[in-house]
Structures are given as C-alpha cells and as structure tokens.
Amino acid sequence: MGTGVSDPASQAVEGERTAARRAALGETVGTPVGGGATALARSRPTRHPVLHFVREVLIIGVTALLISFLIKTFLVQAFWIPSGSMESTLVYGDRVLVSKIQAGPMAVDRGDIIVFEDPGGWLPQAPPSDRGPVMEVLHDVAKFVGVAPEGESNHLIKRVIGVGGDHVVCCDDNLRITVNGAPLDETYLYAGDEASLENFDIVVPPDHYWMMGDHRSFSRDSRAHDDGSGTAGSVPADNVVGQAFALVWPLDRFHAFTNPGDVFGEVPDQESPSDD
C-alpha cells in the first residue's frame, strides 16, 4: 500500500488550493507560528498622527466651549463696565464677575450690586460696531460661550436701594435717603455727591427693586424713569441677571464685593398693610 507521500508537483497544487481557501475565508497566508498578532496589526488601517491630533484638539475645544457656555448660562458670567454711573466703586472698563445663583447667601438684598436687563428705555440705541463682519461674528460667539464679557448690550449695573414693599424717600433733614424710615449713611457714594438731587417718595412694588448708581449726579437710574409712584422706575426681579461678587480686571483693582451691612443693617422690613 502507498504511504500517502505525494510528489512535489501535487504538493504545490495542493498548497495553492489551500492558500485560495484561506484567502476566501479572510485568513492570513504565510504567517509564521506565533506571528498572528503581527499579521492582524498589519491588516488594520494605520491612523495618521496629524489627523489623530486634530481630532483630539477638536474634542477638547468643543468640550471646553460647552463647559464655558453652561457656566455662563447657569453659574457665572463676566461683564465689563461701559459708563461711570457706579464710580468710584466701578469705573469705565472694569470687568466684573456676576453670580447667577439668586438663592441663600447670593439672594438679592438691599445694598447689593446687580446686573439687570434694560426694563425698557433706560439705554440709548447702541451705535453700530466697527469691528468688521468677521471680528463681529467671532466676538458674538465669544460672548455666547462666556469667553468675552458682556457690555455692549442691553444690560445695566446699579446698586439695590429698596426691595419689594420698601418705602424709599429722599431726603431727610440731613439730606439722606431713608428706607422704611431708617436713614442711610451711604459710604460708597462718589466723592462730593449728594444722596440725590431729585426728591422722591415711593413704595417699591412686590418683586421689584429700586436701583441707583453710586455716582448719583451721573446716573440715570430708577429716579430718572419713575412717574412718582415707584412702579415705573423699579426694576422687575425677572430682569435681574445676577449679583456682582468680584472685580477681576484690571488686576490692580481686584477685590471681592461685600454687602454694605453697615449702611442697611438698621433698615426694618416693611410691614404688610393691615387687612382691617
């Protein structure tokens, strides 16, 4: 009987058939024993290092922009000061950080410095920008994600003098504003300014704020927009963006804002009118 040994020509034909079957099955031909991992690695497409780097940068950049947008929308936003109405507490060009959390210790109270949207007619029409179309788009994107501070928009920054229900009067015999009968010794006023050159006697509506700038002779605030009742000049709580808590630029003026409790500490809460 034969031993089953075939001639070289038959072996060659059989080898070609085996190779064809393996190729059809997606197997690697001619791989040495133990070289399967190497062959598999060679069969995979090679990542281009530059494309991989660009992809990673894009992922990091988009993530950073998303985080910045979320922070600006729900936590903290930057604003720059476009006028001198809050001098000398804030001057033109200052950058401040504003907390959008209006609860607990960050709830709006008398004496706080807050940013709010124009209730209507407080700001003049903004002049057209001269940045050019490309820079204007980039600036708008930067403001949208919170990288660039707000300023050239419909926002204002003033100090809260009265909250809903407060009876605010100017002025007593010593030329001081009174809130619910308590006189205010306003230590933050611009040097040389009086508490107000305009007399008023108003009650702040519920969920509203009576706002005044620290530079009283240079601030068009609640006084300038009221009709004598306190309703027209007060700012609705819904318009409040948040409370300024830090001046961050320029660096030589960096400091945190604190509520002037020494000014408003003796102000009593306005009593609700009797139902009798």
mmCIF file of C-alpha atoms in Angstrom:
data_model
loop_
_atom_site.group_PDB
_atom_site.id
_atom_site.type_symbol
_atom_site.label_atom_id
_atom_site.label_comp_id
_atom_site.label_asym_id
_atom_site.label_seq_id
_atom_site.Cartn_x
_atom_site.Cartn_y
_atom_site.Cartn_z
ATOM 1 C CA MET A 1 0.000 0.000 0.000
ATOM 2 C CA GLY A 2 1.167 3.510 -0.579
ATOM 3 C CA THR A 3 2.471 5.697 2.254
ATOM 4 C CA GLY A 4 0.441 8.675 1.131
ATOM 5 C CA VAL A 5 3.527 10.684 0.126
ATOM 6 C CA SER A 6 2.798 12.739 -2.946
ATOM 7 C CA ASP A 7 5.168 14.123 -5.473
ATOM 8 C CA PRO A 8 6.351 17.809 -5.375
ATOM 9 C CA ALA A 9 4.057 18.858 -8.201
ATOM 10 C CA SER A 10 0.999 17.529 -6.346
ATOM 11 C CA GLN A 11 2.131 19.286 -3.150
ATOM 12 C CA ALA A 12 2.441 22.576 -5.000
ATOM 13 C CA VAL A 13 -1.076 22.251 -6.438
ATOM 14 C CA GLU A 14 -2.485 21.343 -3.033
ATOM 15 C CA GLY A 15 -0.690 24.318 -1.453
ATOM 16 C CA GLU A 16 -2.205 26.709 -3.971
ATOM 17 C CA ARG A 17 -5.677 25.285 -3.276
ATOM 18 C CA THR A 18 -5.173 25.697 0.489
ATOM 19 C CA ALA A 19 -3.976 29.276 0.053
ATOM 20 C CA ALA A 20 -7.019 30.086 -2.070
ATOM 21 C CA ARG A 21 -9.359 28.639 0.567
ATOM 22 C CA ARG A 22 -7.681 30.642 3.327
ATOM 23 C CA ALA A 23 -7.822 33.823 1.290
ATOM 24 C CA ALA A 24 -11.526 33.270 0.712
ATOM 25 C CA LEU A 25 -12.023 32.853 4.449
ATOM 26 C CA GLY A 26 -10.061 36.036 5.217
ATOM 27 C CA GLU A 27 -7.116 34.212 6.787
ATOM 28 C CA THR A 28 -3.557 35.499 6.559
ATOM 29 C CA VAL A 29 -1.332 33.340 4.391
ATOM 30 C CA GLY A 30 2.244 32.578 5.184
ATOM 31 C CA THR A 31 2.198 33.815 8.777
ATOM 32 C CA PRO A 32 4.814 32.141 10.954
ATOM 33 C CA VAL A 33 3.713 30.377 14.105
ATOM 34 C CA GLY A 34 3.285 32.962 16.868
ATOM 35 C CA GLY A 35 3.019 35.851 14.362
ATOM 36 C CA GLY A 36 -0.768 36.110 14.304
ATOM 37 C CA ALA A 37 -0.860 39.403 16.290
ATOM 38 C CA THR A 38 1.687 40.988 13.975
ATOM 39 C CA ALA A 39 -0.252 39.968 10.906
ATOM 40 C CA LEU A 40 -3.509 41.246 12.423
ATOM 41 C CA ALA A 41 -1.933 44.602 13.262
ATOM 42 C CA ARG A 42 -0.622 44.903 9.727
ATOM 43 C CA SER A 43 -4.086 44.190 8.350
ATOM 44 C CA ARG A 44 -5.590 47.200 10.256
ATOM 45 C CA PRO A 45 -5.540 50.712 8.683
ATOM 46 C CA THR A 46 -2.835 52.954 10.162
ATOM 47 C CA ARG A 47 -4.030 56.159 11.896
ATOM 48 C CA HIS A 48 -2.393 59.297 10.617
ATOM 49 C CA PRO A 49 -0.803 61.063 13.650
ATOM 50 C CA VAL A 50 -1.731 64.561 12.437
ATOM 51 C CA LEU A 51 -5.405 63.653 11.937
ATOM 52 C CA HIS A 52 -5.460 61.968 15.329
ATOM 53 C CA PHE A 53 -4.025 65.128 16.942
ATOM 54 C CA VAL A 54 -6.547 67.386 15.189
ATOM 55 C CA ARG A 55 -9.392 65.132 16.317
ATOM 56 C CA GLU A 56 -8.240 65.272 19.935
ATOM 57 C CA VAL A 57 -7.879 69.054 19.821
ATOM 58 C CA LEU A 58 -11.385 69.444 18.398
ATOM 59 C CA ILE A 59 -12.865 67.226 21.096
ATOM 60 C CA ILE A 60 -11.095 69.182 23.845
ATOM 61 C CA GLY A 61 -12.064 72.524 22.282
ATOM 62 C CA VAL A 62 -15.749 71.644 21.882
ATOM 63 C CA THR A 63 -15.875 70.276 25.432
ATOM 64 C CA ALA A 64 -14.285 73.437 26.819
ATOM 65 C CA LEU A 65 -16.738 75.647 24.913
ATOM 66 C CA LEU A 66 -19.680 73.579 26.151
ATOM 67 C CA ILE A 67 -18.491 73.855 29.766
ATOM 68 C CA SER A 68 -17.960 77.619 29.347
ATOM 69 C CA PHE A 69 -21.465 78.001 27.921
ATOM 70 C CA LEU A 70 -23.031 76.050 30.791
ATOM 71 C CA ILE A 71 -21.098 78.072 33.387
ATOM 72 C CA LYS A 72 -22.128 81.346 31.739
ATOM 73 C CA THR A 73 -25.760 80.266 31.459
ATOM 74 C CA PHE A 74 -26.292 78.904 34.954
ATOM 75 C CA LEU A 75 -23.460 79.977 37.279
ATOM 76 C CA VAL A 76 -21.164 82.917 36.490
ATOM 77 C CA GLN A 77 -20.947 85.497 33.712
ATOM 78 C CA ALA A 78 -18.439 88.264 33.027
ATOM 79 C CA PHE A 79 -19.461 91.866 32.313
ATOM 80 C CA TRP A 80 -17.487 94.995 31.597
ATOM 81 C CA ILE A 81 -18.472 98.443 32.833
ATOM 82 C CA PRO A 82 -19.445 100.785 29.960
ATOM 83 C CA SER A 83 -20.058 104.006 31.918
ATOM 84 C CA GLY A 84 -19.194 105.994 35.032
ATOM 85 C CA SER A 85 -22.557 105.667 36.786
ATOM 86 C CA MET A 86 -21.092 103.422 39.514
ATOM 87 C CA GLU A 87 -17.929 105.425 40.219
ATOM 88 C CA SER A 88 -15.873 105.157 42.271
ATOM 89 C CA THR A 89 -16.933 101.606 43.136
ATOM 90 C CA LEU A 90 -16.662 100.675 39.461
ATOM 91 C CA VAL A 91 -15.069 102.677 36.669
ATOM 92 C CA TYR A 92 -15.241 102.515 32.892
ATOM 93 C CA GLY A 93 -13.531 99.394 31.552
ATOM 94 C CA ASP A 94 -13.664 97.339 34.763
ATOM 95 C CA ARG A 95 -14.520 93.655 34.405
ATOM 96 C CA VAL A 96 -16.763 92.043 36.992
ATOM 97 C CA LEU A 97 -17.998 88.520 37.638
ATOM 98 C CA VAL A 98 -21.706 88.080 38.264
ATOM 99 C CA SER A 99 -23.261 85.147 40.083
ATOM 100 C CA LYS A 100 -26.471 83.876 38.524
ATOM 101 C CA ILE A 101 -27.382 81.931 41.642
ATOM 102 C CA GLN A 102 -30.015 84.043 43.398
ATOM 103 C CA ALA A 103 -30.627 81.969 46.496
ATOM 104 C CA GLY A 104 -29.253 81.642 50.013
ATOM 105 C CA PRO A 105 -26.282 83.986 50.594
ATOM 106 C CA MET A 106 -26.471 85.120 46.952
ATOM 107 C CA ALA A 107 -30.118 86.207 47.141
ATOM 108 C CA VAL A 108 -30.568 89.843 46.092
ATOM 109 C CA ASP A 109 -30.770 92.215 49.056
ATOM 110 C CA ARG A 110 -30.524 95.936 49.777
ATOM 111 C CA GLY A 111 -27.032 97.219 49.072
ATOM 112 C CA ASP A 112 -26.100 94.545 46.532
ATOM 113 C CA ILE A 113 -24.643 95.492 43.164
ATOM 114 C CA ILE A 114 -26.614 93.715 40.466
ATOM 115 C CA VAL A 115 -26.669 93.439 36.692
ATOM 116 C CA PHE A 116 -30.083 93.577 35.046
ATOM 117 C CA GLU A 117 -31.583 93.749 31.597
ATOM 118 C CA ASP A 118 -32.952 97.089 30.436
ATOM 119 C CA PRO A 119 -36.619 97.195 31.548
ATOM 120 C CA GLY A 120 -37.273 99.422 28.556
ATOM 121 C CA GLY A 121 -35.980 102.848 27.595
ATOM 122 C CA TRP A 122 -33.113 103.038 30.082
ATOM 123 C CA LEU A 123 -30.407 102.680 27.441
ATOM 124 C CA PRO A 124 -29.961 104.633 24.205
ATOM 125 C CA GLN A 125 -29.698 102.869 20.872
ATOM 126 C CA ALA A 126 -26.274 101.255 20.678
ATOM 127 C CA PRO A 127 -24.060 102.641 17.878
ATOM 128 C CA PRO A 128 -23.085 100.196 15.125
ATOM 129 C CA SER A 129 -19.925 98.227 15.758
ATOM 130 C CA ASP A 130 -16.787 98.990 13.746
ATOM 131 C CA ARG A 131 -15.142 95.604 14.277
ATOM 132 C CA GLY A 132 -15.912 94.364 10.779
ATOM 133 C CA PRO A 133 -18.105 91.380 9.838
ATOM 134 C CA VAL A 134 -15.591 88.646 10.688
ATOM 135 C CA MET A 135 -14.489 90.052 14.057
ATOM 136 C CA GLU A 136 -18.095 90.847 14.943
ATOM 137 C CA VAL A 137 -19.100 87.207 14.437
ATOM 138 C CA LEU A 138 -16.120 85.978 16.473
ATOM 139 C CA HIS A 139 -16.925 88.466 19.237
ATOM 140 C CA ASP A 140 -20.575 87.373 19.328
ATOM 141 C CA VAL A 141 -19.515 83.723 19.554
ATOM 142 C CA ALA A 142 -17.086 84.558 22.367
ATOM 143 C CA LYS A 143 -19.842 86.362 24.282
ATOM 144 C CA PHE A 144 -22.264 83.499 23.637
ATOM 145 C CA VAL A 145 -19.978 80.949 25.302
ATOM 146 C CA GLY A 146 -18.908 83.367 28.042
ATOM 147 C CA VAL A 147 -15.299 83.928 26.962
ATOM 148 C CA ALA A 148 -15.814 87.636 26.168
ATOM 149 C CA PRO A 149 -17.590 89.844 28.741
ATOM 150 C CA GLU A 150 -20.953 91.415 28.082
ATOM 151 C CA GLY A 151 -21.092 95.178 27.859
ATOM 152 C CA GLU A 152 -22.292 96.486 24.538
ATOM 153 C CA SER A 153 -25.778 95.134 25.053
ATOM 154 C CA ASN A 154 -28.989 95.823 26.955
ATOM 155 C CA HIS A 155 -27.514 95.278 30.428
ATOM 156 C CA LEU A 156 -27.035 97.787 33.255
ATOM 157 C CA ILE A 157 -25.337 97.621 36.645
ATOM 158 C CA LYS A 158 -26.592 99.543 39.705
ATOM 159 C CA ARG A 159 -26.982 99.185 43.469
ATOM 160 C CA VAL A 160 -30.177 97.950 45.142
ATOM 161 C CA ILE A 161 -31.553 100.642 47.447
ATOM 162 C CA GLY A 162 -35.038 99.230 48.037
ATOM 163 C CA VAL A 163 -36.709 95.843 47.621
ATOM 164 C CA GLY A 164 -40.375 94.986 47.155
ATOM 165 C CA GLY A 165 -42.571 96.732 49.738
ATOM 166 C CA ASP A 166 -39.901 99.239 50.873
ATOM 167 C CA HIS A 167 -40.831 102.867 51.382
ATOM 168 C CA VAL A 168 -37.924 104.871 49.923
ATOM 169 C CA VAL A 169 -37.765 108.642 50.438
ATOM 170 C CA CYS A 170 -35.354 111.407 49.531
ATOM 171 C CA CYS A 171 -34.439 113.146 51.573
ATOM 172 C CA ASP A 172 -34.481 113.757 55.342
ATOM 173 C CA ASP A 173 -33.303 116.935 57.052
ATOM 174 C CA ASN A 174 -29.703 115.714 56.791
ATOM 175 C CA LEU A 175 -30.037 115.086 53.032
ATOM 176 C CA ARG A 176 -30.020 111.325 53.481
ATOM 177 C CA ILE A 177 -32.218 108.741 51.747
ATOM 178 C CA THR A 178 -34.447 106.829 54.139
ATOM 179 C CA VAL A 179 -35.737 103.284 53.684
ATOM 180 C CA ASN A 180 -38.725 102.354 55.837
ATOM 181 C CA GLY A 181 -37.898 105.370 57.991
ATOM 182 C CA ALA A 182 -34.235 104.432 58.583
ATOM 183 C CA PRO A 183 -31.674 106.938 57.217
ATOM 184 C CA LEU A 184 -28.801 105.637 55.080
ATOM 185 C CA ASP A 185 -25.245 106.851 55.627
ATOM 186 C CA GLU A 186 -24.044 105.780 52.180
ATOM 187 C CA THR A 187 -20.268 105.363 52.451
ATOM 188 C CA TYR A 188 -19.941 104.186 48.840
ATOM 189 C CA LEU A 189 -21.169 107.428 47.203
ATOM 190 C CA TYR A 190 -18.926 109.188 44.700
ATOM 191 C CA ALA A 191 -16.837 111.834 46.475
ATOM 192 C CA GLY A 192 -18.710 115.127 46.602
ATOM 193 C CA ASP A 193 -22.074 113.702 45.520
ATOM 194 C CA GLU A 194 -25.273 114.152 47.494
ATOM 195 C CA ALA A 195 -27.594 111.223 48.053
ATOM 196 C CA SER A 196 -29.874 112.630 45.343
ATOM 197 C CA LEU A 197 -30.591 115.940 43.696
ATOM 198 C CA GLU A 198 -34.140 114.759 42.946
ATOM 199 C CA ASN A 199 -36.719 114.341 45.677
ATOM 200 C CA PHE A 200 -38.953 111.270 45.638
ATOM 201 C CA ASP A 201 -41.281 109.390 47.930
ATOM 202 C CA ILE A 202 -42.145 105.945 46.572
ATOM 203 C CA VAL A 203 -43.055 102.404 47.532
ATOM 204 C CA VAL A 204 -41.302 99.624 45.635
ATOM 205 C CA PRO A 205 -43.778 97.155 44.075
ATOM 206 C CA PRO A 206 -43.535 93.467 45.061
ATOM 207 C CA ASP A 207 -40.836 91.514 43.208
ATOM 208 C CA HIS A 208 -39.162 94.749 42.081
ATOM 209 C CA TYR A 209 -36.021 96.690 43.040
ATOM 210 C CA TRP A 210 -35.316 100.421 43.340
ATOM 211 C CA MET A 211 -31.912 100.842 41.671
ATOM 212 C CA MET A 212 -29.441 103.741 41.971
ATOM 213 C CA GLY A 213 -25.877 104.285 40.802
ATOM 214 C CA ASP A 214 -23.135 105.234 43.264
ATOM 215 C CA HIS A 215 -22.254 108.298 41.163
ATOM 216 C CA ARG A 216 -25.625 109.897 41.810
ATOM 217 C CA SER A 217 -25.033 113.047 39.773
ATOM 218 C CA PHE A 218 -24.037 110.932 36.760
ATOM 219 C CA SER A 219 -26.516 108.051 36.933
ATOM 220 C CA ARG A 220 -29.819 107.748 35.088
ATOM 221 C CA ASP A 221 -31.381 105.132 37.318
ATOM 222 C CA SER A 222 -34.788 104.431 38.872
ATOM 223 C CA ARG A 223 -35.231 108.125 39.670
ATOM 224 C CA ALA A 224 -34.994 109.169 36.021
ATOM 225 C CA HIS A 225 -37.547 106.612 34.822
ATOM 226 C CA ASP A 226 -40.210 106.868 37.512
ATOM 227 C CA ASP A 227 -43.540 108.688 37.429
ATOM 228 C CA GLY A 228 -43.622 109.404 41.152
ATOM 229 C CA SER A 229 -45.272 106.127 42.146
ATOM 230 C CA GLY A 230 -42.241 103.834 42.252
ATOM 231 C CA THR A 231 -43.846 101.465 39.766
ATOM 232 C CA ALA A 232 -42.378 102.776 36.530
ATOM 233 C CA GLY A 233 -38.849 103.251 37.868
ATOM 234 C CA SER A 234 -38.466 99.965 39.727
ATOM 235 C CA VAL A 235 -36.790 97.017 38.015
ATOM 236 C CA PRO A 236 -38.709 93.703 37.857
ATOM 237 C CA ALA A 237 -36.977 90.782 39.559
ATOM 238 C CA ASP A 238 -37.320 88.815 36.315
ATOM 239 C CA ASN A 239 -34.926 91.271 34.655
ATOM 240 C CA VAL A 240 -32.131 90.594 37.140
ATOM 241 C CA VAL A 241 -29.204 88.658 35.657
ATOM 242 C CA GLY A 242 -27.289 88.263 38.896
ATOM 243 C CA GLN A 243 -25.216 89.785 41.661
ATOM 244 C CA ALA A 244 -21.714 91.156 41.068
ATOM 245 C CA PHE A 245 -19.356 89.431 43.504
ATOM 246 C CA ALA A 246 -15.842 90.267 42.258
ATOM 247 C CA LEU A 247 -13.946 92.880 40.277
ATOM 248 C CA VAL A 248 -11.380 90.864 38.329
ATOM 249 C CA TRP A 249 -9.830 93.344 35.867
ATOM 250 C CA PRO A 250 -7.654 95.344 35.943
ATOM 251 C CA LEU A 251 -5.664 93.232 38.353
ATOM 252 C CA ASP A 252 -4.543 96.174 40.485
ATOM 253 C CA ARG A 253 -8.220 96.794 41.322
ATOM 254 C CA PHE A 254 -9.092 93.162 42.021
ATOM 255 C CA HIS A 255 -11.343 92.678 45.035
ATOM 256 C CA ALA A 256 -14.497 90.906 46.154
ATOM 257 C CA PHE A 257 -17.711 92.832 46.754
ATOM 258 C CA THR A 258 -19.399 92.558 50.110
ATOM 259 C CA ASN A 259 -22.821 93.789 51.103
ATOM 260 C CA PRO A 260 -22.546 97.132 52.966
ATOM 261 C CA GLY A 261 -24.334 95.907 56.063
ATOM 262 C CA ASP A 262 -23.205 98.966 57.983
ATOM 263 C CA VAL A 263 -25.374 101.083 55.658
ATOM 264 C CA PHE A 264 -28.513 98.925 55.514
ATOM 265 C CA GLY A 265 -28.226 96.983 58.775
ATOM 266 C CA GLU A 266 -30.718 99.165 60.646
ATOM 267 C CA VAL A 267 -33.377 99.162 57.926
ATOM 268 C CA PRO A 268 -36.513 97.407 59.207
ATOM 269 C CA ASP A 269 -38.628 95.202 56.998
ATOM 270 C CA GLN A 270 -41.664 96.980 55.597
ATOM 271 C CA GLU A 271 -44.733 95.830 57.441
ATOM 272 C CA SER A 272 -47.549 94.420 55.345
ATOM 273 C CA PRO A 273 -50.652 96.610 55.328
ATOM 274 C CA SER A 274 -53.354 95.505 57.746
ATOM 275 C CA ASP A 275 -56.334 93.627 56.400
ATOM 276 C CA ASP A 276 -58.645 95.528 58.789
#
